[in-house]
Structure formats: structure tokens, C-alpha cells
Amino acid sequence: MTTRPILVAGAGIAGLSLALALARRGIATRLLERRAVLSEAGAGIQLGPNATHVLDRLGVASRLAPLSGRPEAIMVAAGRSGAHLARLPLGDAIDRRFGSPYLVAHRADLQAVLLDAVRESPLIECVLGFEVAGWHHDGVAVVATSSDGKETHGTLLVGADGIWSAVRRTLFPSAMPTYAGKMAARTVIPTAAVPARFASNVTGVWLSPDAHVVHYPVRAGQEIAVVAVVDEAVPREGWGGAIEATSVLARLIGFSPELVGFLGLATEWRAWSLYDPAPLPAWSKDRVGLMGDAAHPILPFFAQGGGMALEDAETLARLIEGAAGRPEQAFSRFEALRRERVLRVQTASRANGKTFHLDGFPAQARDTTLRLAPGALMMRRYDWLYGWNGDAI
Ligand SMILES: Cc1cc2nc3c(=O)[nH]c(=O)nc-3n(C[C@H](O)[C@H](O)[C@H](O)COP(=O)(O)OP(=O)(O)OC[C@H]3O[C@@H](n4cnc5c(N)ncnc54)[C@H](O)[C@@H]3O)c2cc1C
């Protein structure tokens, strides 16, 4: 391997974890992040055992453990009545089955443990305020250029710059994310203020036509992370911008008063319009490739976009390590290994989004199935997803 670093655009979950996975293999990275300060919105993230396996391999799982939660189950409720529909076991059951826990965390805590590990590594250089705008080859190296005219040289350029990826635009200018007709509003609520049902150690999912709500404890149980997903005809300007609490509550009017009362405790909400683009024709060209949301944005109804970014990082790092001499080959192998799995997760997530918002007879049929089917059996449908541990790369 040449002494030039791997250039990674974006220090989100994908970029940070790729840099760590490369460093563990002795490969240097230069992380180029457009923001001057790294921070995270007040929001949570669920991490299935496939994701926590990677965090363990990156050496950060033990740092995240005291900050995160390990919910006992996913509790599904009818949104209008609050009636209990299903209990899908997590906790010890999932840990035993897959050898790694299902965790829930505040995004700032996940980012902090990844960033601490990045800063401790002599093989990772984190350059803030570098907005990748383009790139070219100089015959030997790939040269990333910033929007204000800076240049930096590397062996490969990996676009880990999220759903609005500038690197993707350079490769596939016409590939724009398609609006999915839904908006997600997120917040965190201090646990001390909330009724017992919402403070319990579970992931709660409330279903109703046109909307669903998910909540789970973060920060070692001190806060409850909430996401409310509603149908919305027109996408919003911006990504993660502030939204009035009254505006969120107005869209959740049909929900049970118990849930609405709980959500009324939130003071600050942020909103993300959700996008569901068609698959890209390819994830790389020559020495420039994509990963994470830049390559394959995933609707959040399966809580797996971050999980796929972590799996991507472990896979790509291993392939770059194995492709010395022809590093660009790592990208084509990466796509061959990852595309089908990611497509399956995208499809499953899309289907969950439809199922969550069913109305009328289809909703009754869904609820009956949820009431009657054993939770443990329902969880087995996801063995293909949670059973990933990187051994087969
Ligand atoms: C409402 C919602 C709920 C979700 N819940 C979950 C969940 O529970 N579990 C889960 O696993 N996933 C979840 N996801 C998905 C998950 O958040 C994403 O898949 C994940 O954050 C993608 O990580 P990334 O690093 O690819 O992109 P990002 O997190 O978007 O990071 C991209 C980084 O690149 C930087 N950047 C952008 N452009 C440039 C540029 N030109 N130059 C340099 N830097 C640049 C950005 O500043 C950012 O730091 C959810 C998503 C949403 C919207």
C-alpha cells in the first residue's frame, strides 16, 4: 500500500467508522468534513446486533455501553386506543441469538465515542471545514478539491458524505433522491417528566393510518428519544431543521391522549423529509467510490441506515486492505458484496413504512396477526438481517 492516505469525504457514521476500520488494519485516512464543528441533533439511534458487532470490532462498543440502553423488547401498540398489540423480544434473547446486543443510543453519544477513537488514532487525520466539491486524477493520485479551492491527495476517494452527497453528484449528476411523501420529526424528552409507560426499558412503536411514533430510552435511561413519522405531500426545505412543537402535535391528533400527552412534553423538534431514491447504476468509478447514505439512502422504518453504514465500513476496509497494488478494485468487490443485501434492507424498510400506516380492513388484519403471532417467531424473520457479523467478507 502506498503511503498516501485514503481520502474520506464526510465524518458521519460511515466516514468515522471507515477511518477506524482502516486504522485497525494499519491504513492511514484523511477525513474531510465540511462542518467546522461536529455535533448531532437531539435524536436517538437504534443499533441492531449487526451494527453493534461492527462497533465491537472497531473497539468502541465498551465505550458506548454505559451511555446506551439495551431495550428488553419492541412493544407495538394501536396508536388510537393505546391497546397492546405485540411484544417482540430483544434484550438477552437477541444477545444470545446473535452474540451481540440490540442497543439504543443518543446520536451525540455514538458520535462522541467514534470521534474520541478517531482522535486517538495516529493514522487518522480529521480535517474540518473541508467541503469536497470535486476531484481529479493527477496521474498518480486522486486529488479532492474543496469548495474554497483547497486540494488534497490520496490513494482513493470515498464519498461518505450522506444522502445529499457531493461526491455522488460528481459521478452520477442526474441521480437525485426521490421524495417519499413522509416527514420524520425527532426530539428527546427528559425521563423524569414522563409517565411510567414511556419510561420503561422498551422500544415503543405506535401505529395509526398516516402516522407512527417510535420511542426508546437513551443516555442510560435519562432521556427518551422520539421519532414521529407523518405523511406530508410536499418536502421541506433543509434537512433536520427546527419545527414548532404545535405543528408536530397537530399532525398526531388521532393518537391516544396518553401518547399525545407524552409528546406534548417535548419542547424542541427537528424535521427530516424522507427520500427513497432509485438504486444508482454503480457505486464507484475508477478510484472514487461511495458508501453509507451517499451510496444507498434507506428509509428509517427498519432502523438500519446507520447499521448498513457500519457494515459498509467493515467490509470496505477489509477489501481495501486486501487490494494492495490495485486499491480501486476494492470498490467493485465492495459493491458486489453489498448491493443485494442493502437492496433487501431498503425493500424491507419501504414495506414496513406501508404496513405501519395501514388503514381499515388491512390494518385490522395486521393487528390480528400481531396479537396472535408469537413475538419470538416474528423476530426470527430478521435472522438474515441481525445475523450479519462480518465473518463472511
Ligand atoms: C428520522 C431518521 C431516523 C433514523 N433512525 C435510524 C436508526 O434508528 N438506526 C439506524 O441505523 N439508522 C437510522 N437512520 C439512518 C441513519 O441516520 C443514516 O443512515 C446514517 O446517519 C448515514 O450515515 P452517513 O455517515 O452515511 O451519512 P451522514 O450521517 O449524513 O453523514 C454525512 C457526513 O458528511 C458530511 N458532508 C456532507 N457533504 C459533504 C461534503 N461535500 N464534503 C465533506 N463532508 C460532507 C456531513 O456534514 C456529515 O458529517 C435514521 C434516519 C432518519 C432520517
CSV table of C-alpha atoms and ligand atoms in Angstrom, one decimal:
chain,number,residue,atom,x,y,z
A,1,MET,CA,0.0,0.0,0.0
A,2,THR,CA,1.3,3.5,-0.9
A,3,THR,CA,1.9,6.0,1.9
A,4,ARG,CA,-0.8,8.3,0.6
A,5,PRO,CA,-3.9,8.2,2.8
A,6,ILE,CA,-7.4,7.1,1.8
A,7,LEU,CA,-9.5,10.3,1.4
A,8,VAL,CA,-12.9,10.0,3.0
A,9,ALA,CA,-15.5,12.8,2.4
A,10,GLY,CA,-17.8,13.1,5.4
A,11,ALA,CA,-17.3,12.4,9.1
A,12,GLY,CA,-20.7,10.9,9.8
A,13,ILE,CA,-21.3,7.3,11.0
A,14,ALA,CA,-20.0,5.9,7.7
A,15,GLY,CA,-16.8,8.1,7.4
A,16,LEU,CA,-15.8,7.8,11.1
A,17,SER,CA,-16.3,4.1,11.2
A,18,LEU,CA,-14.5,3.5,7.9
A,19,ALA,CA,-11.5,5.5,9.2
A,20,LEU,CA,-11.4,3.4,12.3
A,21,ALA,CA,-11.8,0.2,10.4
A,22,LEU,CA,-8.9,1.2,8.2
A,23,ALA,CA,-6.7,2.3,11.1
A,24,ARG,CA,-7.1,-1.1,12.7
A,25,ARG,CA,-5.5,-2.5,9.6
A,26,GLY,CA,-2.7,0.0,9.6
A,27,ILE,CA,-4.1,2.1,6.8
A,28,ALA,CA,-4.0,5.9,7.0
A,29,THR,CA,-7.1,8.0,6.3
A,30,ARG,CA,-7.7,11.7,5.8
A,31,LEU,CA,-11.2,12.5,6.8
A,32,LEU,CA,-12.6,15.6,5.0
A,33,GLU,CA,-15.6,17.1,6.8
A,34,ARG,CA,-17.4,20.2,5.6
A,35,ARG,CA,-18.6,21.3,9.0
A,36,ALA,CA,-16.3,23.3,11.2
A,37,VAL,CA,-17.7,21.7,14.4
A,38,LEU,CA,-19.1,18.2,14.7
A,39,SER,CA,-22.4,18.0,16.5
A,40,GLU,CA,-25.5,15.9,16.4
A,41,ALA,CA,-29.2,16.8,16.6
A,42,GLY,CA,-31.2,15.8,19.7
A,43,ALA,CA,-32.2,12.4,18.4
A,44,GLY,CA,-31.7,8.7,19.0
A,45,ILE,CA,-30.5,5.8,17.0
A,46,GLN,CA,-31.3,2.1,17.3
A,47,LEU,CA,-28.5,-0.3,16.6
A,48,GLY,CA,-29.2,-3.9,15.8
A,49,PRO,CA,-26.7,-6.7,16.6
A,50,ASN,CA,-25.3,-6.5,13.0
A,51,ALA,CA,-24.4,-2.9,13.8
A,52,THR,CA,-23.1,-3.5,17.3
A,53,HIS,CA,-20.9,-6.3,16.0
A,54,VAL,CA,-19.1,-3.7,13.9
A,55,LEU,CA,-18.8,-1.3,16.9
A,56,ASP,CA,-17.2,-4.1,18.8
A,57,ARG,CA,-14.7,-4.7,16.0
A,58,LEU,CA,-13.9,-1.0,15.9
A,59,GLY,CA,-13.1,-1.1,19.7
A,60,VAL,CA,-15.9,1.3,20.7
A,61,ALA,CA,-18.7,-1.0,21.9
A,62,SER,CA,-17.4,-0.9,25.5
A,63,ARG,CA,-17.3,2.9,25.4
A,64,LEU,CA,-20.8,3.2,24.1
A,65,ALA,CA,-22.3,0.5,26.5
A,66,PRO,CA,-22.5,2.7,29.7
A,67,LEU,CA,-24.2,5.5,27.7
A,68,SER,CA,-26.6,3.4,25.7
A,69,GLY,CA,-29.7,1.3,26.5
A,70,ARG,CA,-30.4,-2.3,26.0
A,71,PRO,CA,-34.2,-2.5,25.5
A,72,GLU,CA,-36.0,-5.6,26.6
A,73,ALA,CA,-38.5,-5.7,23.8
A,74,ILE,CA,-40.2,-3.8,21.0
A,75,MET,CA,-43.7,-3.1,22.2
A,76,VAL,CA,-46.2,-2.5,19.4
A,77,ALA,CA,-49.4,-0.5,20.3
A,78,ALA,CA,-52.5,0.6,18.4
A,79,GLY,CA,-52.0,4.3,18.1
A,80,ARG,CA,-55.6,5.4,18.6
A,81,SER,CA,-56.5,3.3,21.6
A,82,GLY,CA,-53.1,2.6,23.0
A,83,ALA,CA,-54.0,-1.1,23.1
A,84,HIS,CA,-51.1,-3.5,23.3
A,85,LEU,CA,-50.6,-5.5,20.1
A,86,ALA,CA,-47.3,-7.3,20.3
A,87,ARG,CA,-44.1,-7.8,22.2
A,88,LEU,CA,-41.0,-8.7,20.2
A,89,PRO,CA,-38.2,-9.8,22.5
A,90,LEU,CA,-34.8,-8.0,22.4
A,91,GLY,CA,-32.5,-7.9,25.4
A,92,ASP,CA,-30.9,-11.2,26.4
A,93,ALA,CA,-32.9,-13.1,23.8
A,94,ILE,CA,-31.3,-11.2,20.9
A,95,ASP,CA,-27.9,-11.1,22.5
A,96,ARG,CA,-27.9,-14.9,22.9
A,97,ARG,CA,-29.1,-15.5,19.4
A,98,PHE,CA,-26.7,-13.2,17.6
A,99,GLY,CA,-23.8,-12.8,20.1
A,100,SER,CA,-24.2,-9.0,20.2
A,101,PRO,CA,-26.7,-6.7,21.8
A,102,TYR,CA,-29.5,-4.5,20.3
A,103,LEU,CA,-28.7,-1.0,21.6
A,104,VAL,CA,-30.4,2.3,21.6
A,105,ALA,CA,-28.3,5.5,22.0
A,106,HIS,CA,-28.4,9.2,21.7
A,107,ARG,CA,-26.7,10.2,18.4
A,108,ALA,CA,-24.4,12.6,20.1
A,109,ASP,CA,-23.1,9.7,22.3
A,110,LEU,CA,-22.5,7.5,19.3
A,111,GLN,CA,-20.7,10.3,17.5
A,112,ALA,CA,-18.6,11.1,20.6
A,113,VAL,CA,-17.3,7.6,21.1
A,114,LEU,CA,-16.4,7.2,17.4
A,115,LEU,CA,-14.8,10.7,17.4
A,116,ASP,CA,-12.8,10.0,20.5
A,117,ALA,CA,-11.4,6.8,18.9
A,118,VAL,CA,-10.6,8.7,15.7
A,119,ARG,CA,-8.8,11.4,17.6
A,120,GLU,CA,-6.7,8.9,19.5
A,121,SER,CA,-5.5,7.2,16.3
A,122,PRO,CA,-2.2,8.4,14.8
A,123,LEU,CA,-3.4,7.0,11.4
A,124,ILE,CA,-6.4,9.3,11.1
A,125,GLU,CA,-6.3,13.0,10.2
A,126,CYS,CA,-9.6,14.8,10.6
A,127,VAL,CA,-9.8,17.9,8.5
A,128,LEU,CA,-12.8,20.1,9.4
A,129,GLY,CA,-14.2,22.8,7.2
A,130,PHE,CA,-13.2,20.9,4.0
A,131,GLU,CA,-16.3,20.7,1.8
A,132,VAL,CA,-15.5,18.3,-1.0
A,133,ALA,CA,-16.7,19.8,-4.3
A,134,GLY,CA,-14.8,17.8,-6.9
A,135,TRP,CA,-11.8,15.6,-7.7
A,136,HIS,CA,-9.4,14.7,-10.5
A,137,HIS,CA,-6.5,12.4,-11.1
A,138,ASP,CA,-3.0,13.8,-11.4
A,139,GLY,CA,-1.7,10.6,-13.0
A,140,VAL,CA,-0.6,9.1,-9.7
A,141,ALA,CA,-3.1,10.1,-7.0
A,142,VAL,CA,-6.7,11.2,-6.7
A,143,VAL,CA,-6.9,14.8,-5.8
A,144,ALA,CA,-10.0,16.0,-3.8
A,145,THR,CA,-10.9,19.7,-4.2
A,146,SER,CA,-12.9,21.8,-1.8
A,147,SER,CA,-15.5,24.4,-2.5
A,148,ASP,CA,-13.0,27.1,-1.5
A,149,GLY,CA,-10.2,25.9,-3.7
A,150,LYS,CA,-8.1,23.6,-1.4
A,151,GLU,CA,-6.6,20.4,-2.7
A,152,THR,CA,-5.5,17.1,-1.0
A,153,HIS,CA,-4.0,14.0,-2.5
A,154,GLY,CA,-4.9,10.3,-1.7
A,155,THR,CA,-4.9,6.8,-3.0
A,156,LEU,CA,-8.7,6.6,-3.2
A,157,LEU,CA,-11.6,9.0,-2.5
A,158,VAL,CA,-14.6,7.5,-0.6
A,159,GLY,CA,-17.8,9.6,-0.7
A,160,ALA,CA,-19.3,9.0,2.8
A,161,ASP,CA,-21.0,12.4,2.6
A,162,GLY,CA,-24.6,11.4,3.2
A,163,ILE,CA,-27.9,11.5,1.3
A,164,TRP,CA,-27.0,14.8,-0.4
A,165,SER,CA,-23.6,13.6,-1.4
A,166,ALA,CA,-21.5,15.9,-3.5
A,167,VAL,CA,-19.2,13.0,-4.5
A,168,ARG,CA,-22.2,11.1,-5.8
A,169,ARG,CA,-23.1,14.2,-7.9
A,170,THR,CA,-19.7,14.2,-9.5
A,171,LEU,CA,-20.2,10.5,-10.5
A,172,PHE,CA,-23.9,10.5,-11.3
A,173,PRO,CA,-25.1,14.1,-11.8
A,174,SER,CA,-28.7,13.1,-12.6
A,175,ALA,CA,-29.2,10.7,-9.6
A,176,MET,CA,-31.3,12.8,-7.2
A,177,PRO,CA,-33.2,11.3,-4.2
A,178,THR,CA,-36.9,11.0,-4.7
A,179,TYR,CA,-39.2,12.3,-2.0
A,180,ALA,CA,-41.1,9.5,-0.2
A,181,GLY,CA,-44.1,11.6,0.9
A,182,LYS,CA,-43.2,11.4,4.6
A,183,MET,CA,-41.6,13.6,7.2
A,184,ALA,CA,-39.9,12.4,10.4
A,185,ALA,CA,-39.9,14.7,13.4
A,186,ARG,CA,-37.4,13.9,16.2
A,187,THR,CA,-36.9,15.0,19.8
A,188,VAL,CA,-35.6,13.8,23.2
A,189,ILE,CA,-37.7,14.2,26.4
A,190,PRO,CA,-36.2,14.1,30.0
A,191,THR,CA,-37.3,10.8,31.6
A,192,ALA,CA,-38.1,12.4,34.9
A,193,ALA,CA,-41.1,14.1,33.5
A,194,VAL,CA,-42.8,11.2,31.6
A,195,PRO,CA,-45.5,8.6,32.6
A,196,ALA,CA,-44.2,5.1,33.5
A,197,ARG,CA,-45.3,3.6,30.2
A,198,PHE,CA,-42.9,5.8,28.3
A,199,ALA,CA,-40.0,5.5,30.7
A,200,SER,CA,-39.9,1.7,30.6
A,201,ASN,CA,-36.9,-0.1,29.0
A,202,VAL,CA,-38.5,-0.9,25.7
A,203,THR,CA,-38.8,0.4,22.2
A,204,GLY,CA,-42.4,1.5,21.8
A,205,VAL,CA,-44.0,1.6,18.3
A,206,TRP,CA,-47.5,3.2,17.9
A,207,LEU,CA,-49.3,2.6,14.7
A,208,SER,CA,-52.0,4.6,13.0
A,209,PRO,CA,-53.1,5.5,9.5
A,210,ASP,CA,-50.9,8.2,8.1
A,211,ALA,CA,-48.5,8.3,11.0
A,212,HIS,CA,-46.5,6.3,13.5
A,213,VAL,CA,-44.4,7.1,16.6
A,214,VAL,CA,-41.4,5.3,18.0
A,215,HIS,CA,-39.7,6.0,21.4
A,216,TYR,CA,-36.9,4.4,23.4
A,217,PRO,CA,-34.7,5.4,26.4
A,218,VAL,CA,-31.2,6.8,25.7
A,219,ARG,CA,-28.4,8.3,27.9
A,220,ALA,CA,-28.6,5.4,30.3
A,221,GLY,CA,-32.3,6.0,30.7
A,222,GLN,CA,-32.2,9.7,31.5
A,223,GLU,CA,-33.9,10.7,28.2
A,224,ILE,CA,-36.5,9.3,25.8
A,225,ALA,CA,-35.7,9.6,22.1
A,226,VAL,CA,-38.8,10.0,20.0
A,227,VAL,CA,-39.5,9.9,16.3
A,228,ALA,CA,-42.9,10.7,14.8
A,229,VAL,CA,-43.4,9.9,11.1
A,230,VAL,CA,-46.3,11.6,9.3
A,231,ASP,CA,-47.5,11.7,5.7
A,232,GLU,CA,-46.7,15.0,4.1
A,233,ALA,CA,-47.4,15.9,0.5
A,234,VAL,CA,-44.5,18.4,-0.1
A,235,PRO,CA,-40.9,18.1,1.1
A,236,ARG,CA,-39.5,20.7,3.4
A,237,GLU,CA,-36.6,23.0,2.7
A,238,GLY,CA,-33.4,21.9,4.6
A,239,TRP,CA,-32.6,18.7,6.4
A,240,GLY,CA,-33.1,18.4,10.2
A,241,GLY,CA,-34.4,22.0,10.6
A,242,ALA,CA,-36.4,23.2,13.6
A,243,ILE,CA,-40.2,22.6,13.5
A,244,GLU,CA,-42.7,24.0,16.0
A,245,ALA,CA,-44.0,21.6,18.7
A,246,THR,CA,-47.6,22.7,17.9
A,247,SER,CA,-47.1,21.8,14.3
A,248,VAL,CA,-45.9,18.3,15.2
A,249,LEU,CA,-48.8,17.7,17.6
A,250,ALA,CA,-51.4,19.0,15.1
A,251,ARG,CA,-50.4,16.1,12.8
A,252,LEU,CA,-50.9,13.5,15.6
A,253,ILE,CA,-54.4,14.4,16.6
A,254,GLY,CA,-55.9,10.9,16.1
A,255,PHE,CA,-53.4,9.3,18.5
A,256,SER,CA,-54.4,8.2,22.1
A,257,PRO,CA,-54.5,11.1,24.6
A,258,GLU,CA,-51.8,9.2,26.6
A,259,LEU,CA,-49.3,9.3,23.7
A,260,VAL,CA,-50.2,12.9,22.8
A,261,GLY,CA,-49.8,14.0,26.4
A,262,PHE,CA,-46.3,12.4,26.5
A,263,LEU,CA,-45.3,14.0,23.2
A,264,GLY,CA,-46.6,17.4,24.5
A,265,LEU,CA,-43.7,17.3,27.0
A,266,ALA,CA,-41.2,17.9,24.1
A,267,THR,CA,-40.1,21.4,23.5
A,268,GLU,CA,-37.7,21.2,20.6
A,269,TRP,CA,-38.4,19.2,17.5
A,270,ARG,CA,-36.4,18.8,14.2
A,271,ALA,CA,-37.8,17.6,10.9
A,272,TRP,CA,-36.4,15.5,8.1
A,273,SER,CA,-38.3,15.0,4.9
A,274,LEU,CA,-37.7,11.4,3.9
A,275,TYR,CA,-36.3,10.3,0.5
A,276,ASP,CA,-36.3,6.9,-1.3
A,277,PRO,CA,-34.2,7.1,-4.4
A,278,ALA,CA,-33.8,4.5,-7.1
A,279,PRO,CA,-30.6,2.4,-6.9
A,280,LEU,CA,-27.5,4.0,-8.6
A,281,PRO,CA,-26.2,2.4,-11.7
A,282,ALA,CA,-22.9,1.8,-9.9
A,283,TRP,CA,-21.3,2.8,-6.6
A,284,SER,CA,-17.9,3.8,-8.0
A,285,LYS,CA,-15.9,4.9,-11.0
A,286,ASP,CA,-12.2,4.1,-11.0
A,287,ARG,CA,-10.6,5.5,-7.8
A,288,VAL,CA,-13.7,7.2,-6.4
A,289,GLY,CA,-16.5,5.3,-4.6
A,290,LEU,CA,-19.5,5.7,-2.4
A,291,MET,CA,-20.7,4.2,0.9
A,292,GLY,CA,-23.4,4.7,3.5
A,293,ASP,CA,-26.3,7.1,2.7
A,294,ALA,CA,-24.2,8.5,-0.2
A,295,ALA,CA,-24.4,5.1,-2.0
A,296,HIS,CA,-27.8,3.9,-0.7
A,297,PRO,CA,-30.1,6.0,1.4
A,298,ILE,CA,-32.5,3.8,3.4
A,299,LEU,CA,-35.9,4.9,4.7
A,300,PRO,CA,-35.8,4.7,8.5
A,301,PHE,CA,-38.7,2.3,9.1
A,302,PHE,CA,-36.3,-0.6,9.8
A,303,ALA,CA,-33.8,1.5,11.8
A,304,GLN,CA,-30.9,0.2,9.7
A,305,GLY,CA,-29.4,3.1,7.7
A,306,GLY,CA,-26.6,3.6,10.3
A,307,GLY,CA,-26.3,-0.2,10.6
A,308,MET,CA,-25.7,-0.5,6.9
A,309,ALA,CA,-23.1,2.3,7.0
A,310,LEU,CA,-21.3,0.4,9.8
A,311,GLU,CA,-21.4,-2.9,7.8
A,312,ASP,CA,-20.1,-1.0,4.8
A,313,ALA,CA,-17.2,0.4,6.8
A,314,GLU,CA,-16.1,-3.0,8.0
A,315,THR,CA,-16.5,-4.5,4.5
A,316,LEU,CA,-14.8,-1.8,2.5
A,317,ALA,CA,-11.8,-1.6,5.0
A,318,ARG,CA,-11.2,-5.3,4.7
A,319,LEU,CA,-11.4,-5.1,0.9
A,320,ILE,CA,-9.0,-2.1,0.7
A,321,GLU,CA,-6.6,-4.0,2.9
A,322,GLY,CA,-6.7,-7.0,0.5
A,323,ALA,CA,-6.4,-4.9,-2.7
A,324,ALA,CA,-2.9,-3.6,-2.2
A,325,GLY,CA,-1.4,-2.6,-5.6
A,326,ARG,CA,-4.8,-2.2,-7.2
A,327,PRO,CA,-6.8,-0.4,-4.5
A,328,GLU,CA,-9.6,0.7,-6.8
A,329,GLN,CA,-10.6,-3.0,-7.2
A,330,ALA,CA,-11.8,-2.8,-3.6
A,331,PHE,CA,-14.8,-0.6,-4.8
A,332,SER,CA,-16.1,-3.1,-7.4
A,333,ARG,CA,-15.7,-6.0,-4.9
A,334,PHE,CA,-17.4,-3.9,-2.3
A,335,GLU,CA,-20.4,-3.3,-4.5
A,336,ALA,CA,-20.6,-6.9,-5.5
A,337,LEU,CA,-20.7,-7.9,-1.8
A,338,ARG,CA,-23.1,-5.2,-0.5
A,339,ARG,CA,-25.6,-4.3,-3.2
A,340,GLU,CA,-28.0,-7.2,-2.8
A,341,ARG,CA,-28.1,-7.0,1.0
A,342,VAL,CA,-28.6,-3.3,1.0
A,343,LEU,CA,-31.4,-3.6,-1.6
A,344,ARG,CA,-33.1,-6.2,0.6
A,345,VAL,CA,-32.9,-3.8,3.6
A,346,GLN,CA,-34.3,-0.9,1.5
A,347,THR,CA,-37.2,-3.1,0.3
A,348,ALA,CA,-38.0,-4.3,3.8
A,349,SER,CA,-37.9,-0.7,5.2
A,350,ARG,CA,-40.2,0.5,2.5
A,351,ALA,CA,-42.6,-2.3,3.2
A,352,ASN,CA,-42.5,-1.5,7.0
A,353,GLY,CA,-43.4,2.1,6.2
A,354,LYS,CA,-46.6,0.9,4.3
A,355,THR,CA,-47.5,-1.7,7.0
A,356,PHE,CA,-47.2,0.9,9.8
A,357,HIS,CA,-49.6,3.3,8.1
A,358,LEU,CA,-52.3,0.8,7.0
A,359,ASP,CA,-56.0,1.8,7.5
A,360,GLY,CA,-59.3,-0.1,7.6
A,361,PHE,CA,-59.5,-3.8,7.0
A,362,PRO,CA,-55.8,-4.2,6.1
A,363,ALA,CA,-54.9,-2.5,9.4
A,364,GLN,CA,-57.3,-4.9,11.3
A,365,ALA,CA,-55.7,-7.9,9.6
A,366,ARG,CA,-52.2,-6.6,10.6
A,367,ASP,CA,-53.3,-6.1,14.2
A,368,THR,CA,-54.8,-9.5,14.4
A,369,THR,CA,-51.6,-11.1,13.1
A,370,LEU,CA,-49.5,-9.0,15.6
A,371,ARG,CA,-51.8,-10.1,18.5
A,372,LEU,CA,-51.7,-13.8,17.6
A,373,ALA,CA,-48.2,-14.5,16.3
A,374,PRO,CA,-45.5,-15.3,19.0
A,375,GLY,CA,-43.1,-12.4,19.3
A,376,ALA,CA,-40.0,-14.7,19.2
A,377,LEU,CA,-41.2,-16.2,16.0
A,378,MET,CA,-41.7,-12.8,14.4
A,379,MET,CA,-38.2,-11.8,15.4
A,380,ARG,CA,-36.8,-14.9,13.6
A,381,ARG,CA,-37.9,-13.3,10.3
A,382,TYR,CA,-35.0,-10.9,10.8
A,383,ASP,CA,-32.3,-13.5,11.3
A,384,TRP,CA,-30.9,-12.7,7.8
A,385,LEU,CA,-30.5,-9.1,8.9
A,386,TYR,CA,-29.3,-9.3,12.5
A,387,GLY,CA,-27.1,-12.4,11.9
A,388,TRP,CA,-24.6,-10.4,9.9
A,389,ASN,CA,-21.3,-10.3,11.8
A,390,GLY,CA,-18.7,-9.7,9.1
A,391,ASP,CA,-17.2,-13.2,9.2
A,392,ALA,CA,-18.2,-13.9,5.6
A,393,ILE,CA,-16.5,-10.9,4.0
B,1,LIG,C1,-35.6,10.0,11.1
B,1,LIG,C2,-34.5,9.1,10.9
B,1,LIG,C3,-34.3,8.0,11.8
B,1,LIG,C4,-33.3,7.1,11.7
B,1,LIG,N1,-33.1,6.1,12.6
B,1,LIG,C5,-32.1,5.2,12.4
B,1,LIG,C6,-31.9,4.2,13.4
B,1,LIG,O1,-32.6,4.1,14.4
B,1,LIG,N2,-30.9,3.3,13.2
B,1,LIG,C7,-30.1,3.4,12.1
B,1,LIG,O2,-29.2,2.5,11.9
B,1,LIG,N3,-30.2,4.4,11.2
B,1,LIG,C8,-31.2,5.3,11.3
B,1,LIG,N4,-31.4,6.3,10.4
B,1,LIG,C9,-30.4,6.4,9.3
B,1,LIG,C10,-29.1,6.9,9.6
B,1,LIG,O3,-29.2,8.1,10.4
B,1,LIG,C11,-28.3,7.1,8.4
B,1,LIG,O4,-28.3,6.0,7.5
B,1,LIG,C12,-26.8,7.4,8.8
B,1,LIG,O5,-26.7,8.6,9.6
B,1,LIG,C13,-26.0,7.6,7.5
B,1,LIG,O6,-24.6,7.9,7.8
B,1,LIG,P1,-23.7,8.5,6.8
B,1,LIG,O7,-22.4,8.7,7.5
B,1,LIG,O8,-23.7,7.7,5.5
B,1,LIG,O9,-24.3,9.9,6.4
B,1,LIG,P2,-24.5,11.3,7.4
B,1,LIG,O10,-24.8,10.8,8.7
B,1,LIG,O11,-25.4,12.1,6.6
B,1,LIG,O12,-23.0,11.9,7.4
B,1,LIG,C14,-22.5,12.6,6.2
B,1,LIG,C15,-21.4,13.5,6.7
B,1,LIG,O13,-20.8,14.1,5.5
B,1,LIG,C16,-20.7,15.5,5.7
B,1,LIG,N5,-20.7,16.1,4.4
B,1,LIG,C17,-21.7,16.3,3.6
B,1,LIG,N6,-21.4,16.8,2.4
B,1,LIG,C18,-20.0,16.9,2.5
B,1,LIG,C19,-19.0,17.4,1.6
B,1,LIG,N7,-19.4,17.9,0.3
B,1,LIG,N8,-17.7,17.4,1.9
B,1,LIG,C20,-17.4,16.9,3.2
B,1,LIG,N9,-18.3,16.5,4.1
B,1,LIG,C21,-19.6,16.5,3.7
B,1,LIG,C22,-21.8,15.8,6.6
B,1,LIG,O14,-21.6,17.1,7.3
B,1,LIG,C23,-21.9,14.6,7.6
B,1,LIG,O15,-21.0,14.8,8.6
B,1,LIG,C24,-32.4,7.2,10.6
B,1,LIG,C25,-32.5,8.3,9.7
B,1,LIG,C26,-33.6,9.2,9.8
B,1,LIG,C27,-33.7,10.3,8.8
